[in-house]
mmCIF file of N, CA and C in Angstrom:
data_model
loop_
_atom_site.group_PDB
_atom_site.id
_atom_site.type_symbol
_atom_site.label_atom_id
_atom_site.label_comp_id
_atom_site.label_asym_id
_atom_site.label_seq_id
_atom_site.Cartn_x
_atom_site.Cartn_y
_atom_site.Cartn_z
ATOM 1 N N MET A 18 55.500 -78.926 240.975
ATOM 2 C CA MET A 18 54.672 -80.026 241.443
ATOM 3 C C MET A 18 54.559 -81.078 240.348
ATOM 4 N N SER A 19 54.116 -82.252 240.745
ATOM 5 C CA SER A 19 54.004 -83.355 239.785
ATOM 6 C C SER A 19 52.698 -84.101 240.046
ATOM 7 N N LYS A 20 51.973 -84.389 238.992
ATOM 8 C CA LYS A 20 50.736 -85.149 239.136
ATOM 9 C C LYS A 20 50.697 -86.258 238.089
ATOM 10 N N THR A 21 50.058 -87.348 238.458
ATOM 11 C CA THR A 21 49.990 -88.486 237.550
ATOM 12 C C THR A 21 48.535 -88.800 237.208
ATOM 13 N N TYR A 22 48.307 -89.048 235.953
ATOM 14 C CA TYR A 22 46.963 -89.315 235.441
ATOM 15 C C TYR A 22 46.939 -90.647 234.709
ATOM 16 N N LYS A 23 45.740 -91.206 234.585
ATOM 17 C CA LYS A 23 45.560 -92.368 233.728
ATOM 18 C C LYS A 23 44.882 -91.876 232.455
ATOM 19 N N VAL A 24 45.478 -92.221 231.339
ATOM 20 C CA VAL A 24 44.941 -91.818 230.035
ATOM 21 C C VAL A 24 44.771 -93.071 229.191
ATOM 22 N N ASP A 25 43.538 -93.380 228.843
ATOM 23 C CA ASP A 25 43.285 -94.586 228.063
ATOM 24 C C ASP A 25 43.285 -94.280 226.561
ATOM 25 N N GLY A 26 43.565 -95.309 225.781
ATOM 26 C CA GLY A 26 43.493 -95.186 224.327
ATOM 27 C C GLY A 26 44.827 -95.029 223.634
ATOM 28 N N MET A 27 45.901 -94.897 224.418
ATOM 29 C CA MET A 27 47.231 -94.789 223.789
ATOM 30 C C MET A 27 47.736 -96.196 223.476
ATOM 31 N N THR A 28 48.045 -96.457 222.219
ATOM 32 C CA THR A 28 48.459 -97.816 221.870
ATOM 33 C C THR A 28 49.850 -97.898 221.258
ATOM 34 N N CYS A 29 50.474 -96.760 221.011
ATOM 35 C CA CYS A 29 51.841 -96.816 220.457
ATOM 36 C C CYS A 29 52.570 -95.530 220.810
ATOM 37 N N GLY A 30 53.823 -95.461 220.402
ATOM 38 C CA GLY A 30 54.611 -94.271 220.701
ATOM 39 C C GLY A 30 54.049 -93.019 220.053
ATOM 40 N N GLY A 31 53.384 -93.183 218.913
ATOM 41 C CA GLY A 31 52.779 -92.025 218.254
ATOM 42 C C GLY A 31 51.646 -91.448 219.083
ATOM 43 N N CYS A 32 50.856 -92.329 219.676
ATOM 44 C CA CYS A 32 49.776 -91.894 220.574
ATOM 45 C C CYS A 32 50.372 -91.144 221.760
ATOM 46 N N ALA A 33 51.413 -91.717 222.346
ATOM 47 C CA ALA A 33 52.036 -91.099 223.517
ATOM 48 C C ALA A 33 52.586 -89.717 223.151
ATOM 49 N N ALA A 34 53.203 -89.620 221.977
ATOM 50 C CA ALA A 34 53.743 -88.329 221.542
ATOM 51 C C ALA A 34 52.627 -87.321 221.350
ATOM 52 N N SER A 35 51.488 -87.792 220.866
ATOM 53 C CA SER A 35 50.341 -86.907 220.658
ATOM 54 C C SER A 35 49.865 -86.336 221.987
ATOM 55 N N VAL A 36 49.720 -87.199 222.986
ATOM 56 C CA VAL A 36 49.272 -86.748 224.306
ATOM 57 C C VAL A 36 50.298 -85.785 224.912
ATOM 58 N N GLN A 37 51.560 -86.129 224.750
ATOM 59 C CA GLN A 37 52.629 -85.279 225.293
ATOM 60 C C GLN A 37 52.575 -83.873 224.696
ATOM 61 N N LYS A 38 52.457 -83.806 223.366
ATOM 62 C CA LYS A 38 52.420 -82.497 222.700
ATOM 63 C C LYS A 38 51.190 -81.703 223.110
ATOM 64 N N ALA A 39 50.064 -82.386 223.230
ATOM 65 C CA ALA A 39 48.823 -81.693 223.588
ATOM 66 C C ALA A 39 48.921 -81.105 224.991
ATOM 67 N N ILE A 40 49.541 -81.855 225.907
ATOM 68 C CA ILE A 40 49.661 -81.351 227.282
ATOM 69 C C ILE A 40 50.645 -80.183 227.341
ATOM 70 N N VAL A 41 51.753 -80.299 226.630
ATOM 71 C CA VAL A 41 52.732 -79.202 226.638
ATOM 72 C C VAL A 41 52.130 -77.946 225.999
ATOM 73 N N ALA A 42 51.281 -78.127 224.999
ATOM 74 C CA ALA A 42 50.623 -76.971 224.383
ATOM 75 C C ALA A 42 49.691 -76.300 225.392
ATOM 76 N N ALA A 43 49.062 -77.094 226.252
ATOM 77 C CA ALA A 43 48.115 -76.555 227.230
ATOM 78 C C ALA A 43 48.830 -76.007 228.462
ATOM 79 N N VAL A 44 49.951 -76.617 228.814
ATOM 80 C CA VAL A 44 50.712 -76.213 229.995
ATOM 81 C C VAL A 44 52.160 -75.971 229.559
ATOM 82 N N PRO A 45 52.442 -74.779 229.033
ATOM 83 C CA PRO A 45 53.783 -74.505 228.493
ATOM 84 C C PRO A 45 54.863 -74.754 229.542
ATOM 85 N N GLY A 46 55.915 -75.421 229.122
ATOM 86 C CA GLY A 46 57.018 -75.693 230.030
ATOM 87 C C GLY A 46 56.868 -76.968 230.831
ATOM 88 N N ALA A 47 55.720 -77.619 230.720
ATOM 89 C CA ALA A 47 55.512 -78.857 231.468
ATOM 90 C C ALA A 47 56.461 -79.946 230.971
ATOM 91 N N VAL A 48 56.872 -80.786 231.911
ATOM 92 C CA VAL A 48 57.652 -81.970 231.550
ATOM 93 C C VAL A 48 56.708 -83.159 231.677
ATOM 94 N N VAL A 49 56.497 -83.861 230.565
ATOM 95 C CA VAL A 49 55.501 -84.928 230.522
ATOM 96 C C VAL A 49 56.189 -86.271 230.315
ATOM 97 N N SER A 50 55.925 -87.194 231.223
ATOM 98 C CA SER A 50 56.476 -88.548 231.103
ATOM 99 C C SER A 50 55.319 -89.513 230.934
ATOM 100 N N ILE A 51 55.458 -90.423 229.983
ATOM 101 C CA ILE A 51 54.365 -91.355 229.710
ATOM 102 C C ILE A 51 54.851 -92.789 229.771
ATOM 103 N N ASP A 52 54.125 -93.605 230.543
ATOM 104 C CA ASP A 52 54.409 -95.033 230.585
ATOM 105 C C ASP A 52 53.260 -95.757 229.889
ATOM 106 N N LEU A 53 53.518 -96.198 228.677
ATOM 107 C CA LEU A 53 52.454 -96.802 227.866
ATOM 108 C C LEU A 53 51.820 -98.042 228.492
ATOM 109 N N PRO A 54 52.610 -99.008 228.984
ATOM 110 C CA PRO A 54 51.996 -100.239 229.492
ATOM 111 C C PRO A 54 50.995 -100.003 230.612
ATOM 112 N N THR A 55 51.238 -98.991 231.448
ATOM 113 C CA THR A 55 50.319 -98.730 232.558
ATOM 114 C C THR A 55 49.369 -97.576 232.260
ATOM 115 N N ALA A 56 49.526 -96.940 231.099
ATOM 116 C CA ALA A 56 48.676 -95.800 230.701
ATOM 117 C C ALA A 56 48.815 -94.621 231.653
ATOM 118 N N ARG A 57 49.974 -94.506 232.291
ATOM 119 C CA ARG A 57 50.204 -93.423 233.243
ATOM 120 C C ARG A 57 50.914 -92.244 232.570
ATOM 121 N N VAL A 58 50.397 -91.051 232.848
ATOM 122 C CA VAL A 58 50.986 -89.828 232.313
ATOM 123 C C VAL A 58 51.336 -88.928 233.488
ATOM 124 N N THR A 59 52.608 -88.619 233.641
ATOM 125 C CA THR A 59 53.033 -87.755 234.742
ATOM 126 C C THR A 59 53.407 -86.386 234.195
ATOM 127 N N VAL A 60 52.854 -85.356 234.841
ATOM 128 C CA VAL A 60 53.072 -83.987 234.391
ATOM 129 C C VAL A 60 53.760 -83.207 235.502
ATOM 130 N N GLU A 61 54.920 -82.640 235.187
ATOM 131 C CA GLU A 61 55.634 -81.796 236.136
ATOM 132 C C GLU A 61 55.603 -80.367 235.616
ATOM 133 N N ALA A 62 55.104 -79.454 236.457
ATOM 134 C CA ALA A 62 55.047 -78.048 236.062
ATOM 135 C C ALA A 62 54.834 -77.217 237.319
ATOM 136 N N GLY A 63 54.928 -75.899 237.179
ATOM 137 C CA GLY A 63 54.734 -75.012 238.325
ATOM 138 C C GLY A 63 53.345 -75.194 238.906
ATOM 139 N N ALA A 64 52.359 -75.313 238.040
ATOM 140 C CA ALA A 64 50.985 -75.565 238.465
ATOM 141 C C ALA A 64 50.368 -76.510 237.450
ATOM 142 N N VAL A 65 49.649 -77.501 237.936
ATOM 143 C CA VAL A 65 49.018 -78.474 237.048
ATOM 144 C C VAL A 65 47.533 -78.559 237.397
ATOM 145 N N GLU A 66 46.702 -78.017 236.527
ATOM 146 C CA GLU A 66 45.253 -78.034 236.749
ATOM 147 C C GLU A 66 44.655 -79.263 236.073
ATOM 148 N N ASP A 67 43.941 -80.070 236.845
ATOM 149 C CA ASP A 67 43.354 -81.291 236.288
ATOM 150 C C ASP A 67 42.452 -80.986 235.088
ATOM 151 N N THR A 68 41.688 -79.902 235.192
ATOM 152 C CA THR A 68 40.751 -79.592 234.100
ATOM 153 C C THR A 68 41.489 -79.277 232.802
ATOM 154 N N ALA A 69 42.648 -78.613 232.925
ATOM 155 C CA ALA A 69 43.424 -78.296 231.723
ATOM 156 C C ALA A 69 43.994 -79.567 231.096
ATOM 157 N N ILE A 70 44.435 -80.484 231.961
ATOM 158 C CA ILE A 70 44.977 -81.754 231.463
ATOM 159 C C ILE A 70 43.859 -82.555 230.790
ATOM 160 N N GLN A 71 42.708 -82.601 231.449
ATOM 161 C CA GLN A 71 41.581 -83.356 230.875
ATOM 162 C C GLN A 71 41.208 -82.819 229.498
ATOM 163 N N LYS A 72 41.114 -81.498 229.374
ATOM 164 C CA LYS A 72 40.736 -80.908 228.089
ATOM 165 C C LYS A 72 41.784 -81.219 227.010
ATOM 166 N N ALA A 73 43.052 -81.106 227.365
ATOM 167 C CA ALA A 73 44.113 -81.370 226.387
ATOM 168 C C ALA A 73 44.056 -82.819 225.909
ATOM 169 N N VAL A 74 43.879 -83.731 226.873
ATOM 170 C CA VAL A 74 43.843 -85.166 226.540
ATOM 171 C C VAL A 74 42.630 -85.475 225.661
ATOM 172 N N GLU A 75 41.471 -84.951 226.056
ATOM 173 C CA GLU A 75 40.248 -85.266 225.314
ATOM 174 C C GLU A 75 40.238 -84.593 223.940
ATOM 175 N N ASP A 76 40.758 -83.366 223.863
ATOM 176 C CA ASP A 76 40.822 -82.702 222.560
ATOM 177 C C ASP A 76 41.744 -83.461 221.606
ATOM 178 N N ALA A 77 42.719 -84.163 222.181
ATOM 179 C CA ALA A 77 43.633 -84.945 221.349
ATOM 180 C C ALA A 77 43.034 -86.303 220.993
ATOM 181 N N GLY A 78 41.835 -86.587 221.510
ATOM 182 C CA GLY A 78 41.139 -87.805 221.102
ATOM 183 C C GLY A 78 41.385 -89.008 222.012
ATOM 184 N N PHE A 79 41.959 -88.760 223.184
ATOM 185 C CA PHE A 79 42.194 -89.877 224.105
ATOM 186 C C PHE A 79 41.268 -89.749 225.304
ATOM 187 N N ASP A 80 41.267 -90.786 226.147
ATOM 188 C CA ASP A 80 40.313 -90.832 227.247
ATOM 189 C C ASP A 80 40.980 -90.526 228.582
ATOM 190 N N TYR A 81 40.540 -89.433 229.182
ATOM 191 C CA TYR A 81 41.043 -89.013 230.491
ATOM 192 C C TYR A 81 40.349 -89.836 231.565
ATOM 193 N N ALA A 82 41.129 -90.535 232.386
ATOM 194 C CA ALA A 82 40.525 -91.388 233.405
ATOM 195 C C ALA A 82 40.896 -90.915 234.804
ATOM 196 N N GLY A 83 41.250 -89.645 234.957
ATOM 197 C CA GLY A 83 41.470 -89.074 236.281
ATOM 198 C C GLY A 83 42.872 -89.234 236.826
ATOM 199 N N THR A 84 43.050 -88.709 238.030
ATOM 200 C CA THR A 84 44.355 -88.798 238.679
ATOM 201 C C THR A 84 44.542 -90.184 239.278
ATOM 202 N N VAL A 85 45.781 -90.568 239.468
ATOM 203 C CA VAL A 85 46.067 -91.860 240.104
ATOM 204 C C VAL A 85 47.066 -91.626 241.232
ATOM 205 N N MET B 22 30.972 -81.670 200.503
ATOM 206 C CA MET B 22 32.261 -81.644 199.831
ATOM 207 C C MET B 22 33.233 -82.580 200.544
ATOM 208 N N SER B 23 34.303 -82.907 199.871
ATOM 209 C CA SER B 23 35.288 -83.828 200.421
ATOM 210 C C SER B 23 36.686 -83.290 200.117
ATOM 211 N N LYS B 24 37.546 -83.302 201.109
ATOM 212 C CA LYS B 24 38.921 -82.870 200.891
ATOM 213 C C LYS B 24 39.858 -83.881 201.524
ATOM 214 N N THR B 25 41.015 -84.027 200.905
ATOM 215 C CA THR B 25 41.992 -84.988 201.422
ATOM 216 C C THR B 25 43.275 -84.265 201.829
ATOM 217 N N TYR B 26 43.792 -84.666 202.966
ATOM 218 C CA TYR B 26 44.984 -84.052 203.543
ATOM 219 C C TYR B 26 46.040 -85.109 203.806
ATOM 220 N N LYS B 27 47.294 -84.667 203.891
ATOM 221 C CA LYS B 27 48.354 -85.551 204.358
ATOM 222 C C LYS B 27 48.652 -85.158 205.803
ATOM 223 N N VAL B 28 48.633 -86.163 206.678
ATOM 224 C CA VAL B 28 48.907 -85.933 208.097
ATOM 225 C C VAL B 28 50.011 -86.889 208.526
ATOM 226 N N ASP B 29 51.146 -86.332 208.910
ATOM 227 C CA ASP B 29 52.274 -87.166 209.305
ATOM 228 C C ASP B 29 52.275 -87.435 210.803
ATOM 229 N N GLY B 30 52.901 -88.534 211.178
ATOM 230 C CA GLY B 30 53.067 -88.858 212.593
ATOM 231 C C GLY B 30 52.108 -89.914 213.109
ATOM 232 N N MET B 31 51.155 -90.339 212.280
ATOM 233 C CA MET B 31 50.235 -91.398 212.717
ATOM 234 C C MET B 31 50.916 -92.741 212.493
ATOM 235 N N THR B 32 51.057 -93.534 213.589
ATOM 236 C CA THR B 32 51.765 -94.801 213.421
ATOM 237 C C THR B 32 50.939 -96.026 213.782
ATOM 238 N N CYS B 33 49.728 -95.800 214.282
ATOM 239 C CA CYS B 33 48.891 -96.968 214.603
ATOM 240 C C CYS B 33 47.428 -96.566 214.565
ATOM 241 N N GLY B 34 46.552 -97.513 214.818
ATOM 242 C CA GLY B 34 45.134 -97.209 214.799
ATOM 243 C C GLY B 34 44.727 -96.218 215.876
ATOM 244 N N GLY B 35 45.452 -96.222 216.988
ATOM 245 C CA GLY B 35 45.157 -95.268 218.056
ATOM 246 C C GLY B 35 45.433 -93.842 217.612
ATOM 247 N N CYS B 36 46.528 -93.661 216.882
ATOM 248 C CA CYS B 36 46.856 -92.339 216.322
ATOM 249 C C CYS B 36 45.753 -91.906 215.357
ATOM 250 N N ALA B 37 45.357 -92.817 214.494
ATOM 251 C CA ALA B 37 44.320 -92.486 213.505
ATOM 252 C C ALA B 37 43.020 -92.110 214.208
ATOM 253 N N ALA B 38 42.666 -92.849 215.261
ATOM 254 C CA ALA B 38 41.446 -92.543 216.011
ATOM 255 C C ALA B 38 41.545 -91.166 216.658
ATOM 256 N N SER B 39 42.739 -90.825 217.127
ATOM 257 C CA SER B 39 42.951 -89.519 217.743
ATOM 258 C C SER B 39 42.702 -88.403 216.735
ATOM 259 N N VAL B 40 43.270 -88.542 215.553
ATOM 260 C CA VAL B 40 43.089 -87.522 214.511
ATOM 261 C C VAL B 40 41.617 -87.437 214.103
ATOM 262 N N GLN B 41 40.994 -88.583 213.977
ATOM 263 C CA GLN B 41 39.584 -88.624 213.598
ATOM 264 C C GLN B 41 38.724 -87.878 214.621
ATOM 265 N N LYS B 42 38.918 -88.172 215.898
ATOM 266 C CA LYS B 42 38.126 -87.520 216.939
ATOM 267 C C LYS B 42 38.381 -86.018 216.968
ATOM 268 N N ALA B 43 39.632 -85.625 216.786
ATOM 269 C CA ALA B 43 39.970 -84.201 216.833
ATOM 270 C C ALA B 43 39.298 -83.450 215.683
ATOM 271 N N ILE B 44 39.267 -84.074 214.512
ATOM 272 C CA ILE B 44 38.641 -83.407 213.354
ATOM 273 C C ILE B 44 37.127 -83.334 213.538
ATOM 274 N N VAL B 45 36.530 -84.410 214.041
ATOM 275 C CA VAL B 45 35.076 -84.390 214.248
ATOM 276 C C VAL B 45 34.704 -83.357 215.313
ATOM 277 N N ALA B 46 35.558 -83.196 216.323
ATOM 278 C CA ALA B 46 35.292 -82.183 217.350
ATOM 279 C C ALA B 46 35.334 -80.785 216.731
ATOM 280 N N ALA B 47 36.219 -80.597 215.752
ATOM 281 C CA ALA B 47 36.375 -79.281 215.129
ATOM 282 C C ALA B 47 35.326 -79.042 214.035
ATOM 283 N N VAL B 48 34.911 -80.107 213.384
ATOM 284 C CA VAL B 48 33.935 -80.013 212.292
ATOM 285 C C VAL B 48 32.817 -81.011 212.589
ATOM 286 N N PRO B 49 31.856 -80.598 213.431
ATOM 287 C CA PRO B 49 30.801 -81.533 213.841
ATOM 288 C C PRO B 49 30.064 -82.132 212.638
ATOM 289 N N GLY B 50 29.861 -83.422 212.694
ATOM 290 C CA GLY B 50 29.165 -84.089 211.614
ATOM 291 C C GLY B 50 30.054 -84.542 210.473
ATOM 292 N N ALA B 51 31.323 -84.198 210.532
ATOM 293 C CA ALA B 51 32.233 -84.602 209.462
ATOM 294 C C ALA B 51 32.403 -86.120 209.454
ATOM 295 N N VAL B 52 32.552 -86.669 208.260
ATOM 296 C CA VAL B 52 32.892 -88.083 208.119
ATOM 297 C C VAL B 52 34.369 -88.133 207.751
ATOM 298 N N VAL B 53 35.167 -88.782 208.599
ATOM 299 C CA VAL B 53 36.610 -88.777 208.434
ATOM 300 C C VAL B 53 37.102 -90.180 208.103
ATOM 301 N N SER B 54 37.807 -90.310 206.985
ATOM 302 C CA SER B 54 38.391 -91.597 206.603
ATOM 303 C C SER B 54 39.908 -91.452 206.612
ATOM 304 N N ILE B 55 40.570 -92.444 207.192
ATOM 305 C CA ILE B 55 42.026 -92.349 207.300
ATOM 306 C C ILE B 55 42.677 -93.592 206.729
ATOM 307 N N ASP B 56 43.652 -93.364 205.850
ATOM 308 C CA ASP B 56 44.447 -94.466 205.318
ATOM 309 C C ASP B 56 45.858 -94.332 205.886
ATOM 310 N N LEU B 57 46.150 -95.182 206.854
ATOM 311 C CA LEU B 57 47.433 -95.069 207.566
ATOM 312 C C LEU B 57 48.661 -95.219 206.668
ATOM 313 N N PRO B 58 48.709 -96.239 205.796
ATOM 314 C CA PRO B 58 49.929 -96.444 205.010
ATOM 315 C C PRO B 58 50.321 -95.234 204.155
ATOM 316 N N THR B 59 49.319 -94.504 203.670
ATOM 317 C CA THR B 59 49.633 -93.342 202.832
ATOM 318 C C THR B 59 49.519 -92.029 203.609
ATOM 319 N N ALA B 60 49.124 -92.106 204.870
ATOM 320 C CA ALA B 60 48.979 -90.905 205.713
ATOM 321 C C ALA B 60 47.943 -89.942 205.168
ATOM 322 N N ARG B 61 46.940 -90.492 204.472
ATOM 323 C CA ARG B 61 45.899 -89.645 203.884
ATOM 324 C C ARG B 61 44.668 -89.596 204.784
ATOM 325 N N VAL B 62 44.152 -88.399 204.975
ATOM 326 C CA VAL B 62 42.957 -88.188 205.784
ATOM 327 C C VAL B 62 41.920 -87.483 204.912
ATOM 328 N N THR B 63 40.792 -88.128 204.704
ATOM 329 C CA THR B 63 39.741 -87.535 203.886
ATOM 330 C C THR B 63 38.594 -87.090 204.787
ATOM 331 N N VAL B 64 38.167 -85.853 204.577
ATOM 332 C CA VAL B 64 37.121 -85.257 205.398
ATOM 333 C C VAL B 64 35.937 -84.889 204.509
ATOM 334 N N GLU B 65 34.785 -85.447 204.835
ATOM 335 C CA GLU B 65 33.554 -85.105 204.122
ATOM 336 C C GLU B 65 32.650 -84.333 205.063
ATOM 337 N N ALA B 66 32.243 -83.146 204.621
ATOM 338 C CA ALA B 66 31.353 -82.323 205.439
ATOM 339 C C ALA B 66 30.755 -81.249 204.549
ATOM 340 N N GLY B 67 29.770 -80.524 205.096
ATOM 341 C CA GLY B 67 29.143 -79.460 204.318
ATOM 342 C C GLY B 67 30.158 -78.419 203.887
ATOM 343 N N ALA B 68 31.054 -78.078 204.812
ATOM 344 C CA ALA B 68 32.130 -77.139 204.501
ATOM 345 C C ALA B 68 33.371 -77.627 205.230
ATOM 346 N N VAL B 69 34.484 -77.594 204.560
ATOM 347 C CA VAL B 69 35.734 -78.058 205.165
ATOM 348 C C VAL B 69 36.784 -76.959 205.004
ATOM 349 N N GLU B 70 37.121 -76.305 206.116
ATOM 350 C CA GLU B 70 38.120 -75.233 206.093
ATOM 351 C C GLU B 70 39.489 -75.819 206.425
ATOM 352 N N ASP B 71 40.447 -75.596 205.537
ATOM 353 C CA ASP B 71 41.790 -76.135 205.756
ATOM 354 C C ASP B 71 42.370 -75.679 207.097
ATOM 355 N N THR B 72 42.127 -74.417 207.453
ATOM 356 C CA THR B 72 42.723 -73.907 208.688
ATOM 357 C C THR B 72 42.157 -74.617 209.916
ATOM 358 N N ALA B 73 40.864 -74.967 209.865
ATOM 359 C CA ALA B 73 40.258 -75.686 210.990
ATOM 360 C C ALA B 73 40.849 -77.090 211.095
ATOM 361 N N ILE B 74 41.046 -77.722 209.930
ATOM 362 C CA ILE B 74 41.641 -79.069 209.936
ATOM 363 C C ILE B 74 43.072 -79.004 210.454
ATOM 364 N N GLN B 75 43.814 -78.016 209.981
ATOM 365 C CA GLN B 75 45.206 -77.887 210.426
ATOM 366 C C GLN B 75 45.298 -77.707 211.939
ATOM 367 N N LYS B 76 44.441 -76.848 212.484
ATOM 368 C CA LYS B 76 44.472 -76.599 213.929
ATOM 369 C C LYS B 76 44.111 -77.874 214.704
ATOM 370 N N ALA B 77 43.079 -78.585 214.244
ATOM 371 C CA ALA B 77 42.663 -79.803 214.932
ATOM 372 C C ALA B 77 43.784 -80.837 214.928
ATOM 373 N N VAL B 78 44.416 -81.006 213.769
ATOM 374 C CA VAL B 78 45.495 -81.993 213.629
ATOM 375 C C VAL B 78 46.689 -81.616 214.513
ATOM 376 N N GLU B 79 47.075 -80.347 214.469
ATOM 377 C CA GLU B 79 48.251 -79.921 215.227
ATOM 378 C C GLU B 79 47.975 -79.915 216.728
ATOM 379 N N ASP B 80 46.770 -79.518 217.128
ATOM 380 C CA ASP B 80 46.429 -79.547 218.553
ATOM 381 C C ASP B 80 46.441 -80.975 219.090
ATOM 382 N N ALA B 81 46.178 -81.933 218.207
ATOM 383 C CA ALA B 81 46.206 -83.341 218.621
ATOM 384 C C ALA B 81 47.623 -83.902 218.602
ATOM 385 N N GLY B 82 48.585 -83.078 218.182
ATOM 386 C CA GLY B 82 49.988 -83.498 218.249
ATOM 387 C C GLY B 82 50.526 -84.158 217.001
ATOM 388 N N PHE B 83 49.800 -84.032 215.885
ATOM 389 C CA PHE B 83 50.289 -84.625 214.639
ATOM 390 C C PHE B 83 50.690 -83.522 213.655
ATOM 391 N N ASP B 84 51.293 -83.917 212.551
ATOM 392 C CA ASP B 84 51.844 -82.932 211.628
ATOM 393 C C ASP B 84 50.984 -82.780 210.381
ATOM 394 N N TYR B 85 50.429 -81.590 210.230
ATOM 395 C CA TYR B 85 49.606 -81.262 209.066
ATOM 396 C C TYR B 85 50.534 -80.965 207.892
ATOM 397 N N ALA B 86 50.354 -81.701 206.802
ATOM 398 C CA ALA B 86 51.242 -81.506 205.650
ATOM 399 C C ALA B 86 50.447 -81.038 204.432
ATOM 400 N N GLY B 87 49.296 -80.441 204.659
ATOM 401 C CA GLY B 87 48.567 -79.806 203.564
ATOM 402 C C GLY B 87 47.617 -80.712 202.809
ATOM 403 N N THR B 88 46.954 -80.127 201.825
ATOM 404 C CA THR B 88 46.010 -80.882 201.007
ATOM 405 C C THR B 88 46.769 -81.709 199.978
ATOM 406 N N VAL B 89 46.123 -82.762 199.524
ATOM 407 C CA VAL B 89 46.748 -83.592 198.485
ATOM 408 C C VAL B 89 45.732 -83.815 197.366
#
């Protein structure tokens, strides 16, 4: 399955890499695609729990703004 | 006490803010100062455990390179 979230606070490729690593750490095997200009983060995995994504994003210091 | 660490992978203010938030979440009340050009992160708190800092930095997707 694939879900897309809005994550605020990412301002460069380093930020995007940080969010990507945090999500993969929380959801092993996930494929994470990030579009910086729109702040969209797409997660593809067998199961994607919004709460797990929110925790990973917030623990990494960024702002989880829900699914889109 | 105050300890300084080298953290690689921070490329903008958003990255620095991410590391700062992650460390404060791990060490409540810590005062975190970050100098991007030198990749130095200084943490002031009652007690600063290197392992806690390392985990916070790595969970946020950045590279902990030890104390300096």
